[in-house]
Short mmCIF file of C-alpha atoms and ligand atoms in Angstrom, two decimals:
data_model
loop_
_atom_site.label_atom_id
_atom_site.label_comp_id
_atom_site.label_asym_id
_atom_site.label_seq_id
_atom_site.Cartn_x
_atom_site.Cartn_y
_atom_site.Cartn_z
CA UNK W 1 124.50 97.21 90.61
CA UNK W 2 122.14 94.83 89.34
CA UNK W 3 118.51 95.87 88.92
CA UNK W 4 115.34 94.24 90.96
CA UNK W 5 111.89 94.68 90.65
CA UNK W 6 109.44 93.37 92.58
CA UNK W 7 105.96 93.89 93.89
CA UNK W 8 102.75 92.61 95.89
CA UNK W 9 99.12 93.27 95.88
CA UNK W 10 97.41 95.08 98.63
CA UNK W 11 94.48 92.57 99.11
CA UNK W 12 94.84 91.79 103.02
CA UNK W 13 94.92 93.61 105.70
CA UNK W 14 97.96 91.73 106.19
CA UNK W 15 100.75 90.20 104.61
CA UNK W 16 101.09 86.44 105.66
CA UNK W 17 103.72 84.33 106.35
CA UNK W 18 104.28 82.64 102.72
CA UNK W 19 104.59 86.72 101.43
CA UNK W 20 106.88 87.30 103.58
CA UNK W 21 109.42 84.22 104.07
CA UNK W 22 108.92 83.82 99.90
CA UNK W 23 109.67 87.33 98.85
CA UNK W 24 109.42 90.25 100.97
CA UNK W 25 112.34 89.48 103.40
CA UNK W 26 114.43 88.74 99.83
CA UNK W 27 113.67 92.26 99.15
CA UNK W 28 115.08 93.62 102.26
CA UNK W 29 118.18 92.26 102.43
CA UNK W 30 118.57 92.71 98.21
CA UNK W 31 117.97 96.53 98.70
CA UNK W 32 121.66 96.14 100.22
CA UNK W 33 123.42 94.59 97.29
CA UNK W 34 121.58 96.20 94.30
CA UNK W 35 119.52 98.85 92.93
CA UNK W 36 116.11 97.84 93.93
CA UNK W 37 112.45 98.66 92.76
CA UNK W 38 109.63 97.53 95.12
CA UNK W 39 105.45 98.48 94.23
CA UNK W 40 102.54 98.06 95.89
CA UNK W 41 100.85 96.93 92.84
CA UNK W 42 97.34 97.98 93.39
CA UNK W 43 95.98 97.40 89.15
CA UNK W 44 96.58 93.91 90.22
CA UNK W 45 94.45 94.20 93.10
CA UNK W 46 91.08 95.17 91.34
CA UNK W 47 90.97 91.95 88.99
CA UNK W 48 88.86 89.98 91.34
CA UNK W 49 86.24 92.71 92.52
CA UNK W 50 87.46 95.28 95.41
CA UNK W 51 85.76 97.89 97.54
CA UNK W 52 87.59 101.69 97.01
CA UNK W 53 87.93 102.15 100.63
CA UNK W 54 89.67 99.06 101.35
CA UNK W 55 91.45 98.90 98.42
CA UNK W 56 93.21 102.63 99.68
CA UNK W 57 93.55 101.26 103.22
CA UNK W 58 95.35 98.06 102.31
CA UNK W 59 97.69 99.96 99.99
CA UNK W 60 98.91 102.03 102.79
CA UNK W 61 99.25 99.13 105.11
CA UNK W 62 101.16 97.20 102.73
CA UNK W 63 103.56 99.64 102.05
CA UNK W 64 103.84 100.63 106.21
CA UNK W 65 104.15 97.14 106.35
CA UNK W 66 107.15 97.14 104.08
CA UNK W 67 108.82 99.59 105.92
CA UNK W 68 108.13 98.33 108.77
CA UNK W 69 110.03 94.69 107.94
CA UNK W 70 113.06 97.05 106.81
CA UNK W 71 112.57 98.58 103.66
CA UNK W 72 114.31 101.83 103.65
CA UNK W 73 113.21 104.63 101.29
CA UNK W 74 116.82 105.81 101.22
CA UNK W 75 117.89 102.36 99.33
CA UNK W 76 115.30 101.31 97.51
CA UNK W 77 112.42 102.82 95.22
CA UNK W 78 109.15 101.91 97.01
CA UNK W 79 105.95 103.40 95.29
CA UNK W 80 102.58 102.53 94.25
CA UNK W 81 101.70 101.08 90.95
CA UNK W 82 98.80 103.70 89.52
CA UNK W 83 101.04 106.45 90.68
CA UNK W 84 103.28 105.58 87.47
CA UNK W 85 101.11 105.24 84.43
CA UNK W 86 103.68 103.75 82.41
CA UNK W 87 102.77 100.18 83.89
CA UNK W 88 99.50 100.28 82.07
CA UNK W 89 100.58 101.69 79.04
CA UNK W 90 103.73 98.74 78.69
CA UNK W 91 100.63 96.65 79.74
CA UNK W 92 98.58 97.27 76.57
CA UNK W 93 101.49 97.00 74.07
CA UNK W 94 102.60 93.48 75.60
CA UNK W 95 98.94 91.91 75.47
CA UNK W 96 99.48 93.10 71.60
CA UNK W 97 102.15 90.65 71.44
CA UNK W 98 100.99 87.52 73.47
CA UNK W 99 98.97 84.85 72.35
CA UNK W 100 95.55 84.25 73.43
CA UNK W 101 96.33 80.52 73.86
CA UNK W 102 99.56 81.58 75.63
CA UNK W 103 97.85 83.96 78.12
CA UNK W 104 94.93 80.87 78.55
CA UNK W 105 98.12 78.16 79.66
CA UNK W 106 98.59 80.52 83.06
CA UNK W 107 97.73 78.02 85.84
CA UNK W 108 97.02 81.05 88.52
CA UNK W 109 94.51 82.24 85.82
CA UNK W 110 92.93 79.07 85.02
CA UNK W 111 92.67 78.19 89.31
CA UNK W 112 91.31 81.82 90.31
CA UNK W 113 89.07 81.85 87.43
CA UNK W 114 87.79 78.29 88.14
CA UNK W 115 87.16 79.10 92.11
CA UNK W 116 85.03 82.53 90.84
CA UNK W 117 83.77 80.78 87.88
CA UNK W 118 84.46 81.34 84.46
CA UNK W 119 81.57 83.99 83.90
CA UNK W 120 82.29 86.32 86.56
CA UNK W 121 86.55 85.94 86.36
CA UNK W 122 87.51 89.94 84.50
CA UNK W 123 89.61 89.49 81.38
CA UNK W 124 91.47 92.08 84.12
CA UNK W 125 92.58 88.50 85.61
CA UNK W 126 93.03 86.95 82.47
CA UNK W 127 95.21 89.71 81.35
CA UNK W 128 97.21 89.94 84.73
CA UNK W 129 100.59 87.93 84.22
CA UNK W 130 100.89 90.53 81.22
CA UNK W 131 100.67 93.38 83.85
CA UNK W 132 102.86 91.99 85.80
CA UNK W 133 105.63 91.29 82.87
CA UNK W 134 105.07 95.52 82.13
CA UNK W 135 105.83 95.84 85.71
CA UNK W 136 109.23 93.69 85.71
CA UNK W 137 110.45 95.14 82.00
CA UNK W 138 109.55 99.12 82.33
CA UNK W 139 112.47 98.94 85.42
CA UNK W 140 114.86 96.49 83.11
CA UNK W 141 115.28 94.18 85.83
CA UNK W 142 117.88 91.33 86.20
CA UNK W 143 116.25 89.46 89.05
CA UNK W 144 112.66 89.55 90.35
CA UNK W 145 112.65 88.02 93.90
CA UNK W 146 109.45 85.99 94.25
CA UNK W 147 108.36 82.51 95.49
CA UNK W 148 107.64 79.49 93.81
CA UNK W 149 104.22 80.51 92.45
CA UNK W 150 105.27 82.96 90.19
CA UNK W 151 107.64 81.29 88.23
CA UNK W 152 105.45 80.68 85.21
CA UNK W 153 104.73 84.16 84.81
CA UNK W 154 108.39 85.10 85.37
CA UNK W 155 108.57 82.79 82.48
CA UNK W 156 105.86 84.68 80.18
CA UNK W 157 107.69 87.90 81.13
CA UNK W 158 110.80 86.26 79.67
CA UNK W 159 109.40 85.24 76.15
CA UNK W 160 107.73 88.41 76.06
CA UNK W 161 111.12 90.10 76.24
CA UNK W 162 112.48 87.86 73.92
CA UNK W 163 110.34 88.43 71.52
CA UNK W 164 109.33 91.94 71.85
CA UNK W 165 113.82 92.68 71.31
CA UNK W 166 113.56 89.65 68.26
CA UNK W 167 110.92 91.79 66.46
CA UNK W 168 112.01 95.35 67.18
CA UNK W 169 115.36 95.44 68.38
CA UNK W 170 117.42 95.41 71.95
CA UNK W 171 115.02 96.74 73.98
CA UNK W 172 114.18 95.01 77.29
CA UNK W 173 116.32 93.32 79.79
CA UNK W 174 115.59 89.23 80.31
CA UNK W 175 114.98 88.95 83.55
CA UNK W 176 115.80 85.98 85.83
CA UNK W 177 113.39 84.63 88.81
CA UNK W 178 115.44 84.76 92.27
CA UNK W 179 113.63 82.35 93.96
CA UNK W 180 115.00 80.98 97.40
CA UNK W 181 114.33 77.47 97.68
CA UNK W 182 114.24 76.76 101.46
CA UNK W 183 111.53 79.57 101.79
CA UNK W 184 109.83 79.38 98.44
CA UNK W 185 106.74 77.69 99.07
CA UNK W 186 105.56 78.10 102.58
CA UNK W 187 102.34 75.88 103.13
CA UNK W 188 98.82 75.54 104.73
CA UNK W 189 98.52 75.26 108.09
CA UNK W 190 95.54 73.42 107.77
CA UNK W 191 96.39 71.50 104.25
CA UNK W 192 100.37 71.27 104.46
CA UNK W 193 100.27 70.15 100.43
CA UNK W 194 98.86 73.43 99.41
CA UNK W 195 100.43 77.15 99.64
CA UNK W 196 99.60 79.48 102.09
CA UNK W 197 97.40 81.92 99.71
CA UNK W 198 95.23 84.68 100.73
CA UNK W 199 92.58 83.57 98.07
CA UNK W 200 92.60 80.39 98.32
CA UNK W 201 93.56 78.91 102.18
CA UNK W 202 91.39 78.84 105.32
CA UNK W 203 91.65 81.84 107.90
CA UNK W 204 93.13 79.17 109.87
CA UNK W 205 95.63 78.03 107.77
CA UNK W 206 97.14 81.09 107.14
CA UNK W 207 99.33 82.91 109.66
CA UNK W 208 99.36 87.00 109.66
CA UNK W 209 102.08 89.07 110.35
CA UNK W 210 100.07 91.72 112.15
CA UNK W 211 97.55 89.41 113.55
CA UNK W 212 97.52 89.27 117.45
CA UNK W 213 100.30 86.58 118.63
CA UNK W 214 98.06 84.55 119.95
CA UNK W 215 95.86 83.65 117.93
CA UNK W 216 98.81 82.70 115.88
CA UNK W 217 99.51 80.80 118.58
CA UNK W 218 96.29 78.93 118.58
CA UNK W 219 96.58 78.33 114.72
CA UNK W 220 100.33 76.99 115.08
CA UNK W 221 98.77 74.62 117.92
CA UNK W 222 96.24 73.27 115.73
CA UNK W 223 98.23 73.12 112.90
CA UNK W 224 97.88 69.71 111.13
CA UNK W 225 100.94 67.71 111.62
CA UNK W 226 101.62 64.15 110.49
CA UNK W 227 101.61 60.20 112.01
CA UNK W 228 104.33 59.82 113.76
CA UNK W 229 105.87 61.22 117.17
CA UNK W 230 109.61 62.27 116.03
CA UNK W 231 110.76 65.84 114.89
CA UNK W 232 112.34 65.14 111.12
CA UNK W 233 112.21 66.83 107.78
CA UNK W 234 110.92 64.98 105.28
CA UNK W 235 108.59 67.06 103.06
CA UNK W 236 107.51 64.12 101.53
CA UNK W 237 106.26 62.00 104.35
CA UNK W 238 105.87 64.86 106.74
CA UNK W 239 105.05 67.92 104.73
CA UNK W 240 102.94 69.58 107.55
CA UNK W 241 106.02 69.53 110.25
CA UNK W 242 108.19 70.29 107.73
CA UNK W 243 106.78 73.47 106.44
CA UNK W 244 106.48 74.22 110.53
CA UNK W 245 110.57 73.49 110.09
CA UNK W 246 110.87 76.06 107.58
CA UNK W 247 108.92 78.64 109.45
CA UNK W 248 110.95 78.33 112.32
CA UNK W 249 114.22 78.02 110.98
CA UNK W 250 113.58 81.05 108.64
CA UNK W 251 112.05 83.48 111.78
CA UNK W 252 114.59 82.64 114.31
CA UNK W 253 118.34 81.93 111.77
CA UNK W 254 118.83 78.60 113.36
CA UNK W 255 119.37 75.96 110.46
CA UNK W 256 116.78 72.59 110.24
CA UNK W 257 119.62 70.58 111.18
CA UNK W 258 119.64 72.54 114.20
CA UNK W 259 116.96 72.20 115.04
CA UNK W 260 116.31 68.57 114.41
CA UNK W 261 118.95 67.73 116.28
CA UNK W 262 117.39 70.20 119.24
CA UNK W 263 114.00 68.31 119.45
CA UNK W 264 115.58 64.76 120.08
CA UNK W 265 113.46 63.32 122.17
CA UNK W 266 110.74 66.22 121.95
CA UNK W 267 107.28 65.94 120.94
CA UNK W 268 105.03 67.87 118.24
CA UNK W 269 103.84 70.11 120.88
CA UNK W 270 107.09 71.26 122.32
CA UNK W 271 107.96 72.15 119.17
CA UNK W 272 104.65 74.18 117.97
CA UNK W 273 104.90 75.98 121.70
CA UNK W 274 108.33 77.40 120.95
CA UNK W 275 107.22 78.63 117.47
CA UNK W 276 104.49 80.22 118.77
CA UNK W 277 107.34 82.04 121.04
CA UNK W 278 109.49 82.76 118.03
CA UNK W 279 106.60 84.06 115.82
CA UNK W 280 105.41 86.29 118.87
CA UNK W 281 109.13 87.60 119.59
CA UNK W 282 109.26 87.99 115.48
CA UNK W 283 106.11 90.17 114.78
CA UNK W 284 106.03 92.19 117.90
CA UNK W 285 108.18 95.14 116.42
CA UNK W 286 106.78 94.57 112.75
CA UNK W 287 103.05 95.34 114.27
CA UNK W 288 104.38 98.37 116.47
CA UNK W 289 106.38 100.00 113.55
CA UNK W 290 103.41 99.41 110.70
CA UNK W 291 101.39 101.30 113.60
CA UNK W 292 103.55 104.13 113.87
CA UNK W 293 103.55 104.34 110.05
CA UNK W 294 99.88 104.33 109.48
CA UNK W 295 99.46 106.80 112.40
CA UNK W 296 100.79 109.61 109.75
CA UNK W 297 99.14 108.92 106.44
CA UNK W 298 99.94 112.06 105.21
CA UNK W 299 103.87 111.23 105.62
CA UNK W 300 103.44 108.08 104.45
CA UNK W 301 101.40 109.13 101.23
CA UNK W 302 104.61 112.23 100.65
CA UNK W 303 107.08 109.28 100.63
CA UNK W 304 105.10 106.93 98.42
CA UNK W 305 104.58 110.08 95.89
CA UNK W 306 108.45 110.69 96.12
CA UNK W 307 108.85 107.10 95.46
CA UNK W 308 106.64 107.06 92.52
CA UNK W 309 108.71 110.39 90.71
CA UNK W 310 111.82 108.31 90.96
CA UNK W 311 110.30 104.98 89.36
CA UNK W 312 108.69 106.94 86.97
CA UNK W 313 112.00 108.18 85.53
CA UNK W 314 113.07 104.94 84.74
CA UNK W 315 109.96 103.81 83.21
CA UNK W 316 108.96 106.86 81.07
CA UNK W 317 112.46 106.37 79.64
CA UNK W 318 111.86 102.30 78.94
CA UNK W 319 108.06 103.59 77.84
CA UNK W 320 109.85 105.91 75.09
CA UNK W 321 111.94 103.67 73.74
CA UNK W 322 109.45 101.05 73.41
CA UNK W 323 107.05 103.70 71.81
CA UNK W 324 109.89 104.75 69.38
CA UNK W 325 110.85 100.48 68.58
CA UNK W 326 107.48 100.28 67.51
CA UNK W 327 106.47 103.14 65.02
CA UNK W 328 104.25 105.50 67.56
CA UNK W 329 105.53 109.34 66.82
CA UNK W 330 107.18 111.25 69.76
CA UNK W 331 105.88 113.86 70.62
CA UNK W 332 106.37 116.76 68.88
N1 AQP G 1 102.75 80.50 100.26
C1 AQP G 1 103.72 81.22 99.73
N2 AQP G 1 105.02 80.83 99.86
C2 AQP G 1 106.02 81.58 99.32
N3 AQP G 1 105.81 82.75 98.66
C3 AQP G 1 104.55 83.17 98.52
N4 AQP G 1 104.00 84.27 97.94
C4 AQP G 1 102.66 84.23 98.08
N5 AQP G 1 102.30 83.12 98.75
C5 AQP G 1 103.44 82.44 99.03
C6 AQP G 1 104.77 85.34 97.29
O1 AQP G 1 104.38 86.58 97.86
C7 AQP G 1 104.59 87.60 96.89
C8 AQP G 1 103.44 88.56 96.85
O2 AQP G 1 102.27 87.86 96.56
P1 AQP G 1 101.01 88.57 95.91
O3 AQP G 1 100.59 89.72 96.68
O4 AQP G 1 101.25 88.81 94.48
O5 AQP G 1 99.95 87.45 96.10
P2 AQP G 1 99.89 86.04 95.44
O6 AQP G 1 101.11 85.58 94.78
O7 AQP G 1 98.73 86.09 94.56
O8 AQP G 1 99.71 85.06 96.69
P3 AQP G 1 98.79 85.29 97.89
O9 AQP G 1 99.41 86.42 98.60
O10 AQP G 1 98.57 84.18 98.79
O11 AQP G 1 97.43 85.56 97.22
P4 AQP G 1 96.57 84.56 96.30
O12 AQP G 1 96.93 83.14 96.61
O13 AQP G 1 95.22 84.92 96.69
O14 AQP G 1 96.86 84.91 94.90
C9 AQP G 1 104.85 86.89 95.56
O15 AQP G 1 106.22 86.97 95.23
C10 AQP G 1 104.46 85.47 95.82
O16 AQP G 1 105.23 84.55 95.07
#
């Protein structure tokens, strides 16, 4: 089976809609088809300042919140980053071999670091797509589902493989970005041209999955939509219905067509009401099971840890052979 490695930070208290429509749902239906690795990747999550207590609360809510959308422990490897050192061991060797003016070309870098300002932004952040590309090669991964946003790194995390097995032999996998396009960019409520980001978008641009339905309700009502009365998509002239379009087809399996042809005659409102519905219908079992999960940290924490022990087997072995490649002495 192929191999797939993927992960996301715990800095929400919940994942939101462009997380989960642009990656997260990839990885449940992947853990089917191949041999999946899935972490909660909380080193990425102290790059931009963090509290410790929210930092371990989020962690276990993202990862009940993965199991709650269907990741299943018996298919998949789900663990937690900083429970397998390896990642920033990999981490260090890697920033040996990128370029300073390399690392600098990273447009997530160079917009985080411009919102915090370029004093306060931790080389941490600076150093992050490098992280990241330890993450992906440590697990030898063919694919790494994520959404559009990514790609440039997934790109770094390609060169670096390149030329880490050009200057010291076979050693990593190349990996390839699996990227859906229908779902790989989900937008803004409130600024339909922009992506949905936890950083970066309004709290009412962004839709939760385990925020109460209705305020999600209220935000879908007031999301911006464009001139116009008729339901088409046209992400050019209509980006904010359109992303709406893609929301709704992706939560409720009915293809745009479908429902274009469905709202003949219908009006923007009709059409945000019935999301609303869908959304509602959608979340309703993803909030009760993350509930149940985080009602029994102590399970949840055993699983994680049993998790971690399997990824770590893969990536000690990767770790060694990289060590050996590179002229550190094994142990003796
Ligand atoms: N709007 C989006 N549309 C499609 N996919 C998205 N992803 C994030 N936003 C969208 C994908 O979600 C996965 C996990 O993301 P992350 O935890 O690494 O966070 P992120 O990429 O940094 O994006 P966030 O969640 O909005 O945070 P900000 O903007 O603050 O960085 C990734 O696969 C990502 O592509």
């Amino acid at each position: 089976r192929p191999r797939v490695l993927s992960g996301i930070q715990p800095t929400a208290d919940s994942f939101h809609l462009g997380n989960y429509l642009g990656a997260v749902r990839n990885w449940v239906t992947m853990q089917e088809t191949h041999d999946t690795f899935y972490c909660v990747v909380d080193l990425h999550a102290i790059t931009a300042g963090h509290d410790p207590v929210v930092l371990r609360r989020r962690t276990r809510v993202a990862a009940a919140q993965l199991l709650a959308v269907g990741l299943d422990p018996e298919k998949c490897t789900l663990f937690v980053q900083s429970q397998v050192p390896e990642h920033a061991q990999l981490a260090w060797v890697l920033s040996c071999l990128t370029g300073f003016g390399e690392a600098s070309r990273m447009t997530q870098f160079k917009d985080k670091s411009a919102r915090q300002g370029a004093e306060r932004a931790s080389v941490g952040l600076f150093t992050y797509p490098i992280l990241q590309a330890a993450d992906i090669l440590l697990y030898q991964a063919d694919a790494v589902p994520v959404g559009e946003d990514q790609r440039q790194h997934l790109e770094l995390t390609r060169d670096l493989a390149q030329r880490f097995n050009t200057l010291f032999g076979a050693t990593f996998t190349v990996p390839e970005a699996y990227i859906v396009r229908d779902t790989a960019k989900i937008t803004d409520l409130q600024d339909p041209t922009s992506k949905m980001s936890k950083s970066a978008s309004s709290p009412a641009g962004i839709i939760e999955l385990l925020d109460d339905p209705a305020r999600s309700a209220k935000k879908i009502k007031s999301a911006v939509t464009d001139t116009g009365r008729e339901i088409l998509f046209d992400p050019e002239q209509k980006p904010g219905l359109s992303n709406l379009l893609k929301i709704y087809s992706a939560l409720s399996g009915r293809t745009i067509d479908e429902l274009v042809e469905a709202y003949v005659g219908k009006g923007y409102g009709d059409l945000k009401k019935d999301l609303a519905g869908v959304l509602a219908d959608f979340v309703r079992p993803i909030r009760e099971r993350t509930t149940g999960f985080l009602d029994d940290p102590a399970q949840l924490d055993k699983l994680l840890s049993i998790g971690a022990e399997k990824a770590r087997a893969v990536a000690s072995t990767t770790l060694r052979a990289t060590y050996d490649r590179i002229g550190f002495l094994a142990e003796a």
